[in-house]
Coordinates of C-alpha atoms in Angstrom, one line a residue:
Chain A
X1 CA -3.3 14.5 11.3
X2 CA -2.9 18.3 11.4
X3 CA -1.7 17.7 14.9
X4 CA -0.7 14.1 14.7
X5 CA -0.3 12.2 17.9
X6 CA 3.3 11.6 18.6
X7 CA 4.7 8.1 18.0
X8 CA 6.8 7.2 21.0
X9 CA 10.4 6.2 20.5
X10 CA 9.6 2.7 21.8
X11 CA 6.6 2.3 19.4
X12 CA 8.8 3.4 16.5
X13 CA 11.5 0.9 17.4
X14 CA 8.9 -1.8 17.9
X15 CA 7.4 -1.1 14.4
X16 CA 10.8 -1.1 12.7
X17 CA 11.7 -4.3 14.5
X18 CA 8.4 -5.9 13.4
X19 CA 9.1 -4.8 9.8
X20 CA 12.6 -6.4 10.0
X21 CA 11.0 -9.6 11.5
X22 CA 8.5 -9.6 8.5
X23 CA 11.4 -9.7 6.0
X24 CA 13.4 -12.2 8.1
X25 CA 10.4 -14.6 8.1
X26 CA 10.0 -14.0 4.4
X27 CA 13.6 -14.7 3.5
X28 CA 13.7 -17.6 6.1
X29 CA 10.6 -19.4 4.8
X30 CA 9.2 -19.2 8.3
X31 CA 5.5 -19.5 7.9
X32 CA 4.8 -19.8 11.7
X33 CA 6.5 -16.4 12.4
X34 CA 4.9 -14.8 9.3
X35 CA 1.5 -16.0 10.6
X36 CA 2.2 -14.6 14.1
X37 CA 3.3 -11.2 12.6
X38 CA 0.0 -10.7 10.8
X39 CA -2.9 -9.0 12.6
X40 CA -6.3 -10.5 13.2
X41 CA -9.2 -9.0 11.3
X42 CA -9.8 -7.6 7.9
X43 CA -6.3 -7.7 6.5
X44 CA -5.2 -7.1 2.9
X45 CA -2.2 -8.0 0.7
X46 CA -1.0 -7.2 -2.8
X47 CA 1.9 -9.4 -3.9
X48 CA 3.9 -8.1 -7.0
X49 CA 1.7 -8.7 -10.1
X50 CA -1.2 -10.1 -8.1
X51 CA -4.7 -8.8 -7.7
X52 CA -5.6 -7.7 -4.2
X53 CA -6.2 -10.3 -1.5
X54 CA -8.6 -9.6 1.3
X55 CA -9.2 -11.5 4.6
X56 CA -6.8 -13.4 6.8
X57 CA -7.5 -16.8 5.2
X58 CA -6.7 -15.6 1.7
X59 CA -3.7 -13.6 2.8
X60 CA -2.1 -16.4 4.9
X61 CA -2.8 -19.0 2.2
X62 CA -0.8 -16.9 -0.2
X63 CA 2.1 -16.6 2.2
X64 CA 2.0 -20.4 2.9
X65 CA 2.3 -21.0 -0.9
X66 CA 5.0 -18.4 -1.4
X67 CA 7.1 -19.5 1.5
X68 CA 6.8 -23.2 0.4
X69 CA 8.0 -22.4 -3.1
X70 CA 11.5 -20.9 -3.0
X71 CA 10.8 -17.4 -1.8
X72 CA 13.4 -14.9 -2.9
X73 CA 16.3 -14.0 -0.6
X74 CA 14.8 -10.6 0.1
X75 CA 16.5 -7.8 2.0
X76 CA 14.9 -4.6 3.2
X77 CA 16.3 -1.0 2.9
X78 CA 15.3 2.5 3.7
X79 CA 12.5 1.6 6.0
X80 CA 10.6 4.7 7.2
X81 CA 7.6 4.9 9.6
X82 CA 4.7 7.3 9.1
X83 CA 1.9 7.6 11.6
X84 CA -1.4 7.9 9.7
X85 CA -4.6 8.1 11.8
X86 CA -3.4 5.7 14.5
X87 CA -1.8 3.1 12.2
X88 CA 1.9 3.0 11.2
X89 CA 2.6 3.0 7.5
X90 CA 6.1 1.7 6.8
X91 CA 7.5 2.3 3.3
X92 CA 10.7 0.6 2.2
X93 CA 12.7 -0.8 -0.7
X94 CA 13.0 -4.6 -1.0
X95 CA 15.9 -6.1 -2.9
X96 CA 15.6 -9.6 -4.4
X97 CA 18.3 -11.4 -6.5
X98 CA 17.9 -11.1 -10.2
X99 CA 19.5 -12.7 -13.3
X100 CA 21.9 -9.8 -13.9
X101 CA 21.6 -7.7 -10.8
X102 CA 19.3 -7.4 -7.8
X103 CA 15.7 -6.2 -8.5
X104 CA 14.3 -3.5 -6.4
X105 CA 10.7 -3.3 -5.3
X106 CA 8.9 -0.5 -3.5
X107 CA 6.8 -1.8 -0.6
X108 CA 4.3 -0.7 2.0
X109 CA 3.6 -2.4 5.3
X110 CA 0.8 -1.2 7.4
X111 CA 1.0 -2.0 11.2
X112 CA -1.9 -1.8 13.7
X113 CA -1.4 -2.1 17.4
X114 CA -3.3 -5.1 18.8
X115 CA -2.9 -5.2 22.6
X116 CA 0.7 -4.1 23.1
X117 CA 2.0 -5.6 19.8
X118 CA 2.3 -3.9 16.4
X119 CA 1.0 -6.4 13.7
X120 CA 0.9 -6.3 9.9
X121 CA -2.5 -5.5 8.5
X122 CA -1.6 -4.7 4.9
X123 CA 1.3 -5.4 2.6
X124 CA 2.0 -4.3 -1.0
X125 CA 5.1 -4.6 -3.1
X126 CA 5.8 -3.7 -6.7
X127 CA 8.7 -3.5 -9.1
X128 CA 10.6 -0.2 -8.7
X129 CA 13.1 1.5 -11.1
X130 CA 15.7 1.9 -8.4
X131 CA 19.4 1.2 -8.9
X132 CA 20.3 -1.3 -6.2
X133 CA 23.8 0.2 -6.1
X134 CA 22.4 3.3 -4.6
X135 CA 21.1 1.4 -1.6
X136 CA 24.4 0.2 -0.3
X137 CA 24.7 -2.8 2.0
X138 CA 21.8 -4.1 4.0
X139 CA 20.9 -1.4 6.5
X140 CA 19.7 -1.5 10.0
X141 CA 16.7 0.8 9.9
X142 CA 17.3 4.2 11.3
X143 CA 15.2 5.2 14.3
X144 CA 14.5 8.8 13.5
Chain B
X1 CA -9.0 -5.8 15.2
X2 CA -10.2 -9.0 16.9
X3 CA -13.4 -7.1 17.7
X4 CA -13.1 -4.4 15.0
X5 CA -15.2 -1.2 15.5
X6 CA -18.0 -1.2 13.0
X7 CA -17.6 1.0 10.0
X8 CA -21.0 2.8 9.6
X9 CA -22.8 2.5 6.3
X10 CA -22.4 6.3 5.8
X11 CA -18.6 6.1 6.4
X12 CA -18.3 3.2 4.0
X13 CA -20.2 5.2 1.3
X14 CA -18.1 8.3 2.0
X15 CA -14.9 6.3 1.7
X16 CA -15.9 4.7 -1.6
X17 CA -17.1 8.1 -2.9
X18 CA -13.7 9.6 -1.9
X19 CA -12.0 6.8 -3.7
X20 CA -14.1 7.5 -6.9
X21 CA -13.3 11.2 -6.5
X22 CA -9.5 10.3 -6.4
X23 CA -9.7 8.5 -9.7
X24 CA -11.9 11.2 -11.3
X25 CA -9.4 13.8 -10.3
X26 CA -6.6 11.6 -11.7
X27 CA -8.3 11.0 -15.0
X28 CA -9.5 14.6 -15.2
X29 CA -6.1 16.2 -14.5
X30 CA -7.7 18.1 -11.7
X31 CA -4.8 19.0 -9.4
X32 CA -6.9 21.2 -7.1
X33 CA -9.3 18.4 -6.3
X34 CA -6.5 15.9 -5.9
X35 CA -4.8 18.3 -3.5
X36 CA -8.0 18.7 -1.5
X37 CA -8.5 14.9 -1.4
X38 CA -5.1 14.3 0.3
X39 CA -4.8 14.4 4.1
X40 CA -2.6 16.8 6.0
X41 CA 0.3 15.2 7.8
X42 CA 2.8 12.5 7.2
X43 CA 1.4 11.1 4.0
X44 CA 3.1 8.6 1.7
X45 CA 2.8 7.5 -2.0
X46 CA 4.3 4.9 -4.3
X47 CA 3.6 5.5 -8.0
X48 CA 4.2 2.5 -10.3
X49 CA 7.9 1.9 -10.7
X50 CA 8.8 4.8 -8.3
X51 CA 10.6 4.7 -5.0
X52 CA 8.4 5.6 -2.0
X53 CA 7.6 9.3 -1.5
X54 CA 7.0 10.7 2.0
X55 CA 5.6 14.0 3.2
X56 CA 2.9 16.1 1.7
X57 CA 5.2 18.4 -0.3
X58 CA 6.9 15.5 -2.1
X59 CA 3.7 13.6 -2.7
X60 CA 1.8 16.6 -4.1
X61 CA 4.7 17.7 -6.2
X62 CA 4.6 14.2 -7.8
X63 CA 0.9 14.6 -8.5
X64 CA 1.3 18.0 -9.9
X65 CA 3.9 16.7 -12.4
X66 CA 1.8 13.6 -13.3
X67 CA -1.4 15.5 -13.8
X68 CA 0.5 18.1 -16.0
X69 CA 1.9 15.5 -18.3
X70 CA -0.8 13.4 -19.9
X71 CA -2.0 11.2 -17.1
X72 CA -3.5 8.0 -18.2
X73 CA -7.3 7.7 -18.7
X74 CA -7.6 5.6 -15.6
X75 CA -10.7 3.8 -14.4
X76 CA -11.3 2.0 -11.1
X77 CA -12.8 -1.4 -10.5
X78 CA -13.5 -3.8 -7.6
X79 CA -13.0 -1.2 -4.9
X80 CA -13.3 -2.8 -1.4
X81 CA -13.0 -1.2 2.0
X82 CA -11.2 -2.8 5.0
X83 CA -11.2 -1.1 8.4
X84 CA -7.7 -1.5 9.9
X85 CA -7.0 0.1 13.3
X86 CA -9.2 3.1 12.6
X87 CA -8.1 3.8 9.1
X88 CA -9.8 2.6 5.9
X89 CA -7.7 0.6 3.4
X90 CA -9.3 0.5 0.0
X91 CA -7.9 -2.0 -2.5
X92 CA -8.9 -1.9 -6.1
X93 CA -7.9 -2.6 -9.7
X94 CA -7.0 0.4 -11.9
X95 CA -7.2 0.1 -15.7
X96 CA -5.2 2.3 -18.0
X97 CA -5.1 2.2 -21.8
X98 CA -2.3 0.2 -23.3
X99 CA -0.9 -0.3 -26.8
X100 CA -2.7 -3.6 -27.3
X101 CA -5.2 -3.8 -24.5
X102 CA -5.8 -2.0 -21.2
X103 CA -3.2 -2.6 -18.5
X104 CA -4.4 -3.5 -15.0
X105 CA -2.7 -2.3 -11.8
X106 CA -3.5 -3.3 -8.3
X107 CA -3.8 -0.4 -6.0
X108 CA -4.1 0.6 -2.3
X109 CA -5.6 3.8 -1.0
X110 CA -5.5 4.5 2.7
X111 CA -8.1 6.9 4.1
X112 CA -8.0 8.7 7.4
X113 CA -10.8 10.7 8.9
X114 CA -9.8 14.3 9.5
X115 CA -12.7 16.1 11.1
X116 CA -15.7 14.6 9.4
X117 CA -14.0 14.0 6.0
X118 CA -12.1 10.8 4.9
X119 CA -8.9 11.9 3.2
X120 CA -6.2 9.9 1.3
X121 CA -3.0 9.4 3.4
X122 CA -1.3 6.7 1.3
X123 CA -1.5 5.5 -2.3
X124 CA 0.4 2.7 -4.0
X125 CA -0.2 1.2 -7.5
X126 CA 1.7 -1.5 -9.3
X127 CA 1.3 -3.5 -12.5
X128 CA -1.0 -6.6 -12.0
X129 CA -1.4 -9.7 -14.1
X130 CA -5.1 -9.3 -14.4
X131 CA -7.0 -9.8 -17.6
X132 CA -9.0 -6.6 -18.1
X133 CA -11.8 -8.6 -19.8
X134 CA -12.6 -10.2 -16.5
X135 CA -13.4 -6.8 -15.0
X136 CA -16.3 -5.9 -17.2
X137 CA -17.4 -2.4 -17.7
X138 CA -16.5 0.4 -15.3
X139 CA -18.3 -0.4 -12.1
X140 CA -19.9 1.7 -9.4
X141 CA -18.3 0.5 -6.2
X142 CA -20.6 -1.9 -4.3
X143 CA -21.5 -0.7 -0.8
X144 CA -21.3 -4.0 1.1

């Protein structure tokens, strides 16, 4: 990565669009879309408070259960794309409704290009001490 | 990743060794080694409770601060390597001392190969509801 390959503008847009689609499927309880967004292969996932899950069956079973049981009305903020060794690592802040005020989580979504499509190969989210008021309204991700 | 490239036995061993070295540097307050373990380029890091950090300067500044201020006596368990689009994603459980019993965290470490060396390009850890008694003693990572 000393001389990282450039990520094309269209790739960056596609990755941020896929990241938005991930959260739209999450908030919308849309398992079919969530399933289509995940890569084939040796994927991994760490839900908040959970031990790591590995393998597509374990990961998609967890999403099926989460989406079937009142998933939070999640929104995504401050999505940024980093190219790391040929994969795209998106970091972002998730906001979910809380009893007093929204709860922020810091999240990672790793995207791999399969054919011409960027797909999720890893997700992790965990509670973050971020004041939701600093995040403003739901943002469209900046393409930078 | 439908037909993922094979990860050689020596690569897998090198990745697990680098993952062990990461936690040894963490527990040993060894900033120089931690710095050498991180990749060059557009790296990212999410410490427990923190917002995402991006860029080598921000990430290494955070590690310098953490290692200078009584880092926890961390140990690593259940490290597993997944090959995702040419990078290695290691998931594991971290244990740190707690007031009553050790606290478990679920962690991700992404490794990229720079030259002949696997280096850390992303780290995230977050509190996990895992009973430390199920983890047994500190393990040597299995090469599977």
